[in-house]
Short mmCIF file of C-alpha atoms in Angstrom, two decimals:
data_model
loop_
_atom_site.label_atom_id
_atom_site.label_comp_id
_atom_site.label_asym_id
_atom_site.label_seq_id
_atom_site.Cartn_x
_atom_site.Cartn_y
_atom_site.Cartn_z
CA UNK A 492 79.98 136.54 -66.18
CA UNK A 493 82.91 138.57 -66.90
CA UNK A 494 84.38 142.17 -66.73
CA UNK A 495 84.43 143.97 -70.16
CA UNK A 496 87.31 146.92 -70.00
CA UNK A 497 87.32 149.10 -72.94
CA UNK A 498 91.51 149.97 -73.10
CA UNK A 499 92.01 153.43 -72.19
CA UNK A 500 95.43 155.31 -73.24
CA UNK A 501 97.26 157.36 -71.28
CA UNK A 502 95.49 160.43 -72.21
CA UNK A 503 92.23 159.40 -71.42
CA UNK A 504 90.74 157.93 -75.17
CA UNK A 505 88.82 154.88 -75.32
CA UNK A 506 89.99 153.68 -79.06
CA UNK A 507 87.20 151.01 -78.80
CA UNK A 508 84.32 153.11 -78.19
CA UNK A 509 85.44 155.95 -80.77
CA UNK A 510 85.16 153.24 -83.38
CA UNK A 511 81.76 152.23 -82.13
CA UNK A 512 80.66 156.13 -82.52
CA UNK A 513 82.16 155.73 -86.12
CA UNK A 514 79.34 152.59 -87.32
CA UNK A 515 76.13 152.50 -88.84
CA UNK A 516 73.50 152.26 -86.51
CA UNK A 517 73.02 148.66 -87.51
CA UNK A 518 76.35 147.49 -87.21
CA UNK A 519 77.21 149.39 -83.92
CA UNK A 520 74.14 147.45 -82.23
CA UNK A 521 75.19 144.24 -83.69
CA UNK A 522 78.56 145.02 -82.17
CA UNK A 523 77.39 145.96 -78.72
CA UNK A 524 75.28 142.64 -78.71
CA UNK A 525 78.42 140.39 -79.40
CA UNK A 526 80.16 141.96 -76.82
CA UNK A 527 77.63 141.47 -74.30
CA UNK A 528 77.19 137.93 -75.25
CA UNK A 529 81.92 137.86 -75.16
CA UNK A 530 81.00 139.24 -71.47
CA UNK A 531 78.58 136.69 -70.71
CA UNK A 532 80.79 133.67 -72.28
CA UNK A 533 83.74 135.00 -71.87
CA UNK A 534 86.71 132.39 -72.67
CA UNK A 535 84.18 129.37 -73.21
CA UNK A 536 82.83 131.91 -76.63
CA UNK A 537 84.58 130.03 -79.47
CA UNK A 538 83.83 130.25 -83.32
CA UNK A 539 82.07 131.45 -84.98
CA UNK A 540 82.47 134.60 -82.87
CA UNK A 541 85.50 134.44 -81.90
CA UNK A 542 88.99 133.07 -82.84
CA UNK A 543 92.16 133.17 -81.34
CA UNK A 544 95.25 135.10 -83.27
CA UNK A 545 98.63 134.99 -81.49
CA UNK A 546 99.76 135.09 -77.58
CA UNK A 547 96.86 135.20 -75.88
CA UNK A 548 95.32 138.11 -78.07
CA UNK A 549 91.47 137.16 -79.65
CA UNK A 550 89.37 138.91 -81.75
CA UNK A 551 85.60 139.05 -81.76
CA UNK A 552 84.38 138.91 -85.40
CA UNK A 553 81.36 140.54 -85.95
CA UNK A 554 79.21 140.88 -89.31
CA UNK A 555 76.35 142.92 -90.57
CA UNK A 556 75.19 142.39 -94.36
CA UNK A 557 78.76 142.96 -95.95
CA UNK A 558 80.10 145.16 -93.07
CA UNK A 559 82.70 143.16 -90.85
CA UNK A 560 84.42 144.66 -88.00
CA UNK A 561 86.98 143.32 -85.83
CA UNK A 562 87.38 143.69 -82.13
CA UNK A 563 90.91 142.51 -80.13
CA UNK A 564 91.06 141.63 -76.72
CA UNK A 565 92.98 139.70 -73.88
CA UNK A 566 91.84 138.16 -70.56
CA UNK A 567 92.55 138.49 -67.07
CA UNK A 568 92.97 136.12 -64.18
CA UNK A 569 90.23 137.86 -62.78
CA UNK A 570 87.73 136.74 -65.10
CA UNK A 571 87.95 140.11 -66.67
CA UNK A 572 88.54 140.92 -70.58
CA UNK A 573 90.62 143.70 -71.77
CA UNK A 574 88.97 145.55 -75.02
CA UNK A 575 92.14 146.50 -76.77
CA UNK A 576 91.57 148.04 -80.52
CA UNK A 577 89.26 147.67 -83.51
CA UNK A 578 88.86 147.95 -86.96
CA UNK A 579 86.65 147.51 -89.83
CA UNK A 580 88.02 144.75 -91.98
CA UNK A 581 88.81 145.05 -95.52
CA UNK A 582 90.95 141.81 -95.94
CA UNK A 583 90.58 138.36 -95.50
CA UNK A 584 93.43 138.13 -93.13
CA UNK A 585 93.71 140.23 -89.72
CA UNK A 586 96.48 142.74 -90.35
CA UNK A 587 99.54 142.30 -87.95
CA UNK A 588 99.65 146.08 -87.42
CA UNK A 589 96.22 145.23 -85.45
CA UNK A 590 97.99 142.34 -83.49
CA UNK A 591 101.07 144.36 -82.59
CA UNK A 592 98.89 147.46 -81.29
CA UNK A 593 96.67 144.64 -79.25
CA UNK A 594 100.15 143.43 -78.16
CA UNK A 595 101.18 146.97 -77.09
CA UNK A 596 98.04 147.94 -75.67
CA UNK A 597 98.01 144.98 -73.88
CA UNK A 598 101.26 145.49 -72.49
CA UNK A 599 100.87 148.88 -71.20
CA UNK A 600 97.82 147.89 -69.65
CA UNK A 601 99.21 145.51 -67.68
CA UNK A 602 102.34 148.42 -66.91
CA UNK A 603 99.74 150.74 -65.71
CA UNK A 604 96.90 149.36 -64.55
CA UNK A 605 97.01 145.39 -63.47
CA UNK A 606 100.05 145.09 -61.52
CA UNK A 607 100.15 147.98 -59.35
CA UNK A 608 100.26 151.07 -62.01
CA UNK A 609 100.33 154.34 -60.05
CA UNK A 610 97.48 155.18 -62.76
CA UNK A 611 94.03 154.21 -61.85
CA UNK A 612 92.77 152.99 -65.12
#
């Protein structure tokens, strides 16, 4: 079993969940149910759920009728997996703007929060 940590900015928002709040009820369960089952598996979860994109940043791909939303993430040591960003996909392709804001998210995570932050995150 391992952690699941919705990101949180430095202003308190959880970007994950408010994209959660923003689904169909449908689609927000199926959601929550792959990310239990990403908590569960953690990095043994391969395709078709999830799929790795660039340095150590994943994304959990999640579909409901023709509804497909996106979820980026990152792992810790500590069996523990950072819940970066999201996004409801409209293209085949993940869109780098969504792998560079996993990237930064990621970083300032680790800034703040994993090695030593003065921020309790």
């Amino acid at each position: 079993m391992f952690d699941l940590i919705f990101y949180e900015t430095e202003d308190g928002k959880l970007p994950v969940s408010d994209l959660l709040k923003t689904l169909e009820p449908k689609l927000h369960a199926r959601v929550i149910s792959y990310l239990e089952i990403l908590e569960e598996k953690g990095n043994e979860l391969r395709m078709p759920y999830t799929k790795h994109l660039d340095d150590g940043i994943f994304e959990l791909c999640v579909s409901q009728g023709s509804n497909i939303v996106r979820i980026l993430f990152f792992f810790l040591p500590q069996r523990q997996i950072i819940v970066t960003n999201g996004f409801v996909k409209k293209q085949q392709k993940t869109p780098v703007k969504e792998i560079l804001l996993a990237k930064e998210r990621r970083d300032d995570y680790l800034l703040r929060c994993y090695k030593g932050g003065t921020r309790p995150c």
